[in-house]
């Protein structure tokens, strides 16, 4: 057991210890998403922390995406829990994670007053815990901490192939450059030049639902939109409620708090009703089909509650998908355990979206930026 782990506090729940382990795997290069973290916690709760080999294999089954991840998983597991690989017949015994109420059904060893010398004393930082908390459940202090985390968020733009070519070490033969080089040598053959198509950033369009049903998440979503505007990604932002409002200009204010105040001053229907179909239609008729949405990655933030007929919303999202490069639908309720897309509006749009992701926590927002960057 490392000295650093021995000095950590014992009074933290095991969920924080396990989430910290998942975060360490992500830092090591594994594609550990918020959904996989949640599945990992559920798997460990099912097998119990007393069964250390089962905890090890629960992580392998839920946090590893391919056989190539297994070696890095073993290294991180050994470093985090200060033990040897579980499930092996040779080697030192595995460490025991301190069991507390709420994660495992077997609590017989807790409270006996005897501390296992091989127990792991580990904790996750408050920032790590806050990353996974639902935005709607945060108090004022936690929201201030979340705002500072948004300031550190650096979204990247998706890329598209450009028409221009650039000199490269491999690719297609650059006949013009090669010929000019030969002419400078009076026709003597020389090194062949190569070229490759360059890439350009693809536009990102954010449609943010600020109606009453989304009021608990609206502030965080607008901060996310400001992070996109401040990062240099070519971004256009609109809000959806009873009408469509273009808020890109106020969100280019450098200070995030001033940007949100400026955006709120031009949004007439904040925490009002919802007319998603009409809002998407206005966007397509006035901006989208003229080129703003053509070839762009369009991200819609909404829970799908619609005052109009859901079939109309499905038709407008179908039109949107016909001109956009990708359509991403972000639903805050998607990240809650047991969620099923039973809202009529969500059921109407799902056939026409490329990605349906969660948008309830900072971890979900970070995962969303990766989805957009890869689109």
Short mmCIF file of C-alpha atoms in Angstrom, two decimals:
data_model
loop_
_atom_site.label_atom_id
_atom_site.label_comp_id
_atom_site.label_asym_id
_atom_site.label_seq_id
_atom_site.Cartn_x
_atom_site.Cartn_y
_atom_site.Cartn_z
CA UNK A 1 0.00 0.00 0.00
CA UNK A 2 1.39 3.42 -0.96
CA UNK A 3 2.08 6.02 1.72
CA UNK A 4 -0.11 8.53 -0.10
CA UNK A 5 -3.15 6.28 0.07
CA UNK A 6 -2.56 5.46 3.73
CA UNK A 7 -2.88 9.12 4.67
CA UNK A 8 -6.30 9.58 3.04
CA UNK A 9 -9.47 9.90 5.11
CA UNK A 10 -11.56 6.84 6.00
CA UNK A 11 -14.83 8.73 6.35
CA UNK A 12 -15.70 8.88 2.66
CA UNK A 13 -18.26 6.51 1.13
CA UNK A 14 -17.04 3.72 -1.14
CA UNK A 15 -18.83 5.33 -4.11
CA UNK A 16 -16.21 8.09 -4.03
CA UNK A 17 -13.37 5.56 -3.90
CA UNK A 18 -14.73 3.65 -6.90
CA UNK A 19 -15.48 6.82 -8.90
CA UNK A 20 -11.94 7.97 -8.25
CA UNK A 21 -10.68 4.66 -9.63
CA UNK A 22 -12.82 5.12 -12.77
CA UNK A 23 -11.45 8.65 -13.16
CA UNK A 24 -7.90 7.30 -12.90
CA UNK A 25 -8.68 4.82 -15.68
CA UNK A 26 -9.95 7.66 -17.87
CA UNK A 27 -6.73 9.59 -17.21
CA UNK A 28 -4.80 6.48 -18.26
CA UNK A 29 -6.49 6.52 -21.67
CA UNK A 30 -9.51 4.23 -21.25
CA UNK A 31 -12.81 5.43 -22.71
CA UNK A 32 -14.66 5.44 -19.38
CA UNK A 33 -17.98 7.24 -19.89
CA UNK A 34 -20.53 8.35 -17.31
CA UNK A 35 -22.77 5.42 -18.27
CA UNK A 36 -19.94 2.95 -17.67
CA UNK A 37 -19.17 4.52 -14.30
CA UNK A 38 -22.80 4.12 -13.27
CA UNK A 39 -22.87 0.51 -14.47
CA UNK A 40 -19.64 -0.15 -12.53
CA UNK A 41 -21.16 1.13 -9.30
CA UNK A 42 -24.26 -1.00 -9.85
CA UNK A 43 -22.10 -4.08 -10.53
CA UNK A 44 -20.01 -3.56 -7.39
CA UNK A 45 -23.17 -3.04 -5.36
CA UNK A 46 -24.45 -6.37 -6.68
CA UNK A 47 -21.32 -8.39 -5.86
CA UNK A 48 -20.38 -6.56 -2.64
CA UNK A 49 -17.06 -5.04 -1.65
CA UNK A 50 -16.16 -8.07 0.50
CA UNK A 51 -15.56 -10.14 -2.65
CA UNK A 52 -12.39 -8.47 -3.99
CA UNK A 53 -11.93 -10.70 -7.08
CA UNK A 54 -15.55 -9.98 -8.00
CA UNK A 55 -14.90 -6.24 -7.64
CA UNK A 56 -11.87 -6.58 -9.92
CA UNK A 57 -13.76 -8.49 -12.62
CA UNK A 58 -16.78 -6.17 -12.31
CA UNK A 59 -14.46 -3.33 -13.30
CA UNK A 60 -12.99 -5.31 -16.18
CA UNK A 61 -16.47 -6.09 -17.51
CA UNK A 62 -17.90 -2.57 -17.22
CA UNK A 63 -14.96 -0.16 -17.64
CA UNK A 64 -12.89 -1.85 -20.37
CA UNK A 65 -14.00 -1.42 -23.97
CA UNK A 66 -11.61 -3.88 -25.65
CA UNK A 67 -8.91 -6.45 -24.82
CA UNK A 68 -6.32 -3.71 -25.41
CA UNK A 69 -7.59 -1.96 -22.25
CA UNK A 70 -6.95 -4.89 -19.94
CA UNK A 71 -3.24 -4.31 -19.38
CA UNK A 72 -3.72 -0.64 -18.48
CA UNK A 73 -6.67 -1.61 -16.29
CA UNK A 74 -4.41 -4.00 -14.33
CA UNK A 75 -1.74 -1.34 -13.84
CA UNK A 76 -4.22 1.29 -12.63
CA UNK A 77 -6.02 -1.22 -10.40
CA UNK A 78 -2.74 -2.23 -8.79
CA UNK A 79 -1.67 1.39 -8.29
CA UNK A 80 -5.05 2.56 -6.97
CA UNK A 81 -5.78 -0.32 -4.60
CA UNK A 82 -2.12 -1.18 -3.89
CA UNK A 83 -2.63 -4.86 -4.55
CA UNK A 84 -1.83 -7.56 -7.06
CA UNK A 85 -4.05 -8.67 -9.88
CA UNK A 86 -7.24 -10.25 -8.58
CA UNK A 87 -8.21 -13.74 -9.55
CA UNK A 88 -4.63 -15.04 -9.70
CA UNK A 89 -3.55 -17.98 -7.58
CA UNK A 90 -0.09 -16.64 -6.87
CA UNK A 91 0.88 -13.29 -5.38
CA UNK A 92 0.04 -11.36 -2.24
CA UNK A 93 -3.54 -11.09 -1.00
CA UNK A 94 -5.68 -8.36 -2.47
CA UNK A 95 -6.39 -5.27 -0.36
CA UNK A 96 -9.78 -4.83 1.22
CA UNK A 97 -11.76 -1.68 0.48
CA UNK A 98 -13.28 -0.19 3.63
CA UNK A 99 -16.96 -1.12 3.53
CA UNK A 100 -19.62 1.40 4.50
CA UNK A 101 -23.38 1.29 4.46
CA UNK A 102 -25.20 2.01 1.24
CA UNK A 103 -23.12 0.14 -1.35
CA UNK A 104 -23.01 -3.51 -0.28
CA UNK A 105 -25.49 -5.76 1.42
CA UNK A 106 -22.84 -7.38 3.62
CA UNK A 107 -22.02 -5.00 6.50
CA UNK A 108 -21.13 -7.57 9.16
CA UNK A 109 -17.48 -6.48 9.36
CA UNK A 110 -18.25 -2.79 9.85
CA UNK A 111 -18.17 -1.58 13.43
CA UNK A 112 -16.15 -4.47 14.84
CA UNK A 113 -13.41 -2.04 15.92
CA UNK A 114 -10.67 -4.06 14.19
CA UNK A 115 -8.94 -2.38 11.28
CA UNK A 116 -7.63 -4.58 8.50
CA UNK A 117 -3.95 -3.70 7.93
CA UNK A 118 -4.44 -4.30 4.19
CA UNK A 119 -7.46 -1.99 3.96
CA UNK A 120 -7.31 0.75 1.36
CA UNK A 121 -7.64 4.29 2.72
CA UNK A 122 -8.75 6.20 -0.37
CA UNK A 123 -11.11 8.98 -1.26
CA UNK A 124 -12.26 10.93 -4.28
CA UNK A 125 -11.81 14.68 -4.30
CA UNK A 126 -14.86 16.93 -3.81
CA UNK A 127 -14.40 18.13 -7.39
CA UNK A 128 -14.63 14.56 -8.68
CA UNK A 129 -17.83 13.95 -6.73
CA UNK A 130 -19.32 17.22 -7.98
CA UNK A 131 -18.61 16.22 -11.58
CA UNK A 132 -21.10 13.37 -11.31
CA UNK A 133 -23.86 15.11 -9.37
CA UNK A 134 -27.11 16.11 -11.06
CA UNK A 135 -27.10 19.85 -11.75
CA UNK A 136 -30.71 20.14 -10.58
CA UNK A 137 -29.73 18.95 -7.07
CA UNK A 138 -26.92 21.46 -6.45
CA UNK A 139 -27.11 24.25 -3.89
CA UNK A 140 -25.71 27.77 -4.38
CA UNK A 141 -22.17 26.91 -3.26
CA UNK A 142 -22.00 23.85 -5.48
CA UNK A 143 -23.28 25.86 -8.44
CA UNK A 144 -20.49 28.38 -7.92
CA UNK A 145 -17.95 25.56 -7.93
CA UNK A 146 -19.59 24.15 -11.07
CA UNK A 147 -19.29 27.55 -12.75
CA UNK A 148 -15.53 27.47 -12.13
CA UNK A 149 -15.38 24.02 -13.71
CA UNK A 150 -17.16 25.36 -16.81
CA UNK A 151 -14.47 28.06 -17.06
CA UNK A 152 -11.86 25.29 -17.35
CA UNK A 153 -13.82 23.40 -20.04
CA UNK A 154 -12.17 23.56 -23.48
CA UNK A 155 -14.46 22.18 -26.20
CA UNK A 156 -12.88 21.36 -29.55
CA UNK A 157 -14.47 21.75 -32.96
CA UNK A 158 -15.35 18.81 -35.19
CA UNK A 159 -13.35 18.79 -38.42
CA UNK A 160 -14.33 18.54 -42.06
CA UNK A 161 -12.22 18.06 -45.18
CA UNK A 162 -11.41 21.26 -47.04
CA UNK A 163 -10.94 21.75 -50.78
CA UNK A 164 -7.37 23.01 -50.42
CA UNK A 165 -4.33 20.77 -50.23
CA UNK A 166 -1.21 21.13 -48.12
CA UNK A 167 2.27 19.66 -48.42
CA UNK A 168 2.61 16.38 -46.55
CA UNK A 169 4.98 13.47 -46.02
CA UNK A 170 2.46 11.02 -47.47
CA UNK A 171 -0.79 11.04 -49.40
CA UNK A 172 -1.31 11.81 -53.10
CA UNK A 173 1.51 12.78 -55.46
CA UNK A 174 1.80 16.56 -55.83
CA UNK A 175 2.51 16.54 -59.57
CA UNK A 176 2.82 20.33 -59.92
CA UNK A 177 5.34 20.73 -57.09
CA UNK A 178 7.30 17.67 -58.26
CA UNK A 179 7.46 18.99 -61.84
CA UNK A 180 8.63 22.45 -60.74
CA UNK A 181 11.35 20.82 -58.65
CA UNK A 182 12.53 18.83 -61.70
CA UNK A 183 12.58 21.94 -63.89
CA UNK A 184 14.80 23.72 -61.37
CA UNK A 185 17.25 20.82 -61.77
CA UNK A 186 17.11 21.00 -65.58
CA UNK A 187 14.94 17.92 -65.84
CA UNK A 188 16.92 15.71 -63.51
CA UNK A 189 14.68 13.44 -61.41
CA UNK A 190 14.53 14.11 -57.72
CA UNK A 191 12.43 13.66 -54.63
CA UNK A 192 8.69 13.28 -55.17
CA UNK A 193 6.43 15.77 -53.39
CA UNK A 194 3.22 14.70 -51.71
CA UNK A 195 0.06 16.52 -50.73
CA UNK A 196 -2.99 15.93 -48.60
CA UNK A 197 -6.39 17.55 -48.21
CA UNK A 198 -6.49 19.94 -45.26
CA UNK A 199 -9.29 20.10 -42.69
CA UNK A 200 -11.36 22.98 -41.41
CA UNK A 201 -13.44 23.34 -38.25
CA UNK A 202 -17.07 22.40 -38.68
CA UNK A 203 -19.76 24.74 -37.37
CA UNK A 204 -21.61 23.78 -34.17
CA UNK A 205 -25.20 24.97 -33.66
CA UNK A 206 -26.68 24.77 -30.14
CA UNK A 207 -30.47 24.88 -29.64
CA UNK A 208 -31.09 25.25 -25.90
CA UNK A 209 -34.54 24.63 -24.40
CA UNK A 210 -35.08 27.24 -21.64
CA UNK A 211 -38.72 26.43 -20.92
CA UNK A 212 -40.14 25.78 -17.45
CA UNK A 213 -39.46 22.04 -17.52
CA UNK A 214 -35.77 22.74 -18.23
CA UNK A 215 -35.34 25.64 -15.78
CA UNK A 216 -33.21 23.59 -13.35
CA UNK A 217 -30.66 22.96 -16.13
CA UNK A 218 -30.95 26.14 -18.19
CA UNK A 219 -28.18 28.05 -16.39
CA UNK A 220 -25.69 25.18 -16.78
CA UNK A 221 -26.63 24.71 -20.45
CA UNK A 222 -26.14 28.40 -21.22
CA UNK A 223 -22.75 28.25 -19.46
CA UNK A 224 -21.86 25.30 -21.66
CA UNK A 225 -22.87 27.34 -24.72
CA UNK A 226 -20.66 30.18 -23.50
CA UNK A 227 -17.75 27.73 -23.14
CA UNK A 228 -18.19 26.82 -26.82
CA UNK A 229 -18.29 30.49 -27.86
CA UNK A 230 -15.22 31.33 -25.76
CA UNK A 231 -13.19 28.36 -27.05
CA UNK A 232 -12.98 29.63 -30.63
CA UNK A 233 -15.21 26.87 -32.02
CA UNK A 234 -17.42 28.35 -34.78
CA UNK A 235 -20.66 28.30 -32.78
CA UNK A 236 -24.19 29.65 -33.14
CA UNK A 237 -26.54 29.53 -30.15
CA UNK A 238 -30.34 29.77 -30.06
CA UNK A 239 -32.81 29.33 -27.20
CA UNK A 240 -36.10 27.49 -27.56
CA UNK A 241 -39.25 28.23 -25.58
CA UNK A 242 -42.43 29.73 -26.90
CA UNK A 243 -40.24 31.35 -29.57
CA UNK A 244 -36.74 31.12 -31.04
CA UNK A 245 -34.09 33.61 -29.85
CA UNK A 246 -30.63 34.12 -31.36
CA UNK A 247 -28.19 34.67 -28.45
CA UNK A 248 -24.79 34.15 -30.06
CA UNK A 249 -23.72 37.79 -29.79
CA UNK A 250 -24.28 38.26 -26.03
CA UNK A 251 -22.59 34.92 -25.30
CA UNK A 252 -19.36 36.19 -26.87
CA UNK A 253 -18.88 38.39 -23.79
CA UNK A 254 -15.61 37.24 -22.21
CA UNK A 255 -16.85 37.06 -18.60
CA UNK A 256 -19.27 34.08 -18.27
CA UNK A 257 -21.51 35.72 -15.64
CA UNK A 258 -21.89 38.89 -17.71
CA UNK A 259 -22.53 36.78 -20.80
CA UNK A 260 -25.36 34.90 -19.07
CA UNK A 261 -26.89 38.15 -17.82
CA UNK A 262 -26.67 39.64 -21.31
CA UNK A 263 -28.24 36.53 -22.85
CA UNK A 264 -31.02 36.53 -20.24
CA UNK A 265 -31.81 40.15 -21.13
CA UNK A 266 -32.66 39.20 -24.73
CA UNK A 267 -34.54 35.96 -23.95
CA UNK A 268 -38.22 36.85 -23.51
CA UNK A 269 -39.51 33.37 -22.65
CA UNK A 270 -37.09 32.08 -19.99
CA UNK A 271 -38.89 29.44 -17.83
CA UNK A 272 -42.00 29.81 -19.97
CA UNK A 273 -43.89 27.40 -22.20
CA UNK A 274 -42.53 25.01 -24.81
CA UNK A 275 -43.12 25.03 -28.57
CA UNK A 276 -40.19 22.99 -29.82
CA UNK A 277 -41.62 22.14 -33.23
CA UNK A 278 -42.36 25.78 -34.02
CA UNK A 279 -38.91 26.86 -32.80
CA UNK A 280 -37.07 24.30 -34.92
CA UNK A 281 -39.22 25.22 -37.93
CA UNK A 282 -38.40 28.93 -37.56
CA UNK A 283 -34.70 28.09 -37.26
CA UNK A 284 -34.79 26.02 -40.45
CA UNK A 285 -36.84 28.52 -42.44
CA UNK A 286 -34.89 31.61 -41.40
CA UNK A 287 -31.35 30.37 -40.76
CA UNK A 288 -30.87 26.65 -41.28
CA UNK A 289 -31.71 26.11 -44.92
CA UNK A 290 -29.78 29.27 -45.90
CA UNK A 291 -26.61 27.60 -44.79
CA UNK A 292 -26.17 27.86 -41.01
CA UNK A 293 -27.21 24.26 -40.38
CA UNK A 294 -25.93 22.86 -43.67
CA UNK A 295 -23.05 20.54 -42.87
CA UNK A 296 -23.07 21.59 -39.20
CA UNK A 297 -23.29 19.57 -36.00
CA UNK A 298 -26.60 20.59 -34.44
CA UNK A 299 -27.04 19.93 -30.71
CA UNK A 300 -30.54 20.16 -29.22
CA UNK A 301 -30.82 20.42 -25.42
CA UNK A 302 -34.34 19.47 -24.36
CA UNK A 303 -36.35 16.99 -22.32
CA UNK A 304 -38.81 16.58 -25.19
CA UNK A 305 -41.88 18.03 -23.47
CA UNK A 306 -43.91 19.63 -26.27
CA UNK A 307 -47.13 21.63 -26.15
CA UNK A 308 -47.86 20.98 -29.83
CA UNK A 309 -48.35 17.61 -31.47
CA UNK A 310 -45.20 15.44 -31.19
CA UNK A 311 -45.55 14.36 -34.82
CA UNK A 312 -44.87 17.97 -35.85
CA UNK A 313 -41.67 17.96 -33.79
CA UNK A 314 -40.57 14.72 -35.41
CA UNK A 315 -41.16 16.18 -38.86
CA UNK A 316 -39.08 19.30 -38.12
CA UNK A 317 -36.21 17.24 -36.70
CA UNK A 318 -36.39 15.10 -39.86
CA UNK A 319 -35.97 18.28 -41.92
CA UNK A 320 -33.09 19.33 -39.68
CA UNK A 321 -31.34 15.99 -40.13
CA UNK A 322 -31.63 16.35 -43.91
CA UNK A 323 -29.39 19.45 -43.95
CA UNK A 324 -27.15 18.94 -40.91
CA UNK A 325 -24.05 16.76 -40.76
CA UNK A 326 -25.04 15.28 -37.38
CA UNK A 327 -27.92 15.88 -34.97
CA UNK A 328 -27.22 15.31 -31.26
CA UNK A 329 -30.11 15.33 -28.78
CA UNK A 330 -29.19 16.00 -25.16
CA UNK A 331 -31.77 15.09 -22.50
CA UNK A 332 -30.95 15.78 -18.81
CA UNK A 333 -33.19 12.91 -17.73
CA UNK A 334 -31.19 10.48 -19.89
CA UNK A 335 -28.57 10.23 -17.13
CA UNK A 336 -30.96 9.15 -14.38
CA UNK A 337 -31.10 5.46 -13.42
CA UNK A 338 -34.04 3.65 -14.94
CA UNK A 339 -34.81 6.36 -17.49
CA UNK A 340 -36.87 5.28 -20.47
CA UNK A 341 -37.62 7.58 -23.46
CA UNK A 342 -41.39 7.44 -23.03
CA UNK A 343 -42.18 11.11 -23.69
CA UNK A 344 -44.05 11.42 -26.96
CA UNK A 345 -41.77 14.19 -28.15
CA UNK A 346 -38.63 12.13 -27.52
CA UNK A 347 -40.14 9.08 -29.20
CA UNK A 348 -40.96 11.20 -32.24
CA UNK A 349 -37.42 12.58 -32.68
CA UNK A 350 -35.31 9.51 -31.84
CA UNK A 351 -35.51 8.03 -35.39
CA UNK A 352 -33.99 11.25 -36.76
CA UNK A 353 -31.08 11.90 -34.35
CA UNK A 354 -27.57 10.47 -34.57
CA UNK A 355 -26.72 10.60 -30.86
CA UNK A 356 -29.02 10.60 -27.83
CA UNK A 357 -26.93 11.48 -24.77
CA UNK A 358 -27.30 12.62 -21.16
CA UNK A 359 -26.91 16.24 -20.05
CA UNK A 360 -27.40 16.27 -16.29
CA UNK A 361 -23.88 16.63 -14.85
CA UNK A 362 -20.44 18.02 -15.57
CA UNK A 363 -19.21 14.53 -16.47
CA UNK A 364 -22.06 14.25 -18.99
CA UNK A 365 -21.18 17.66 -20.47
CA UNK A 366 -17.54 16.58 -20.88
CA UNK A 367 -18.69 13.41 -22.60
CA UNK A 368 -20.94 15.51 -24.85
CA UNK A 369 -18.01 17.68 -25.96
CA UNK A 370 -16.18 14.51 -26.98
CA UNK A 371 -19.21 13.30 -28.97
CA UNK A 372 -19.42 16.64 -30.77
CA UNK A 373 -15.67 16.72 -31.46
CA UNK A 374 -15.84 13.26 -33.06
CA UNK A 375 -18.98 13.98 -35.11
#
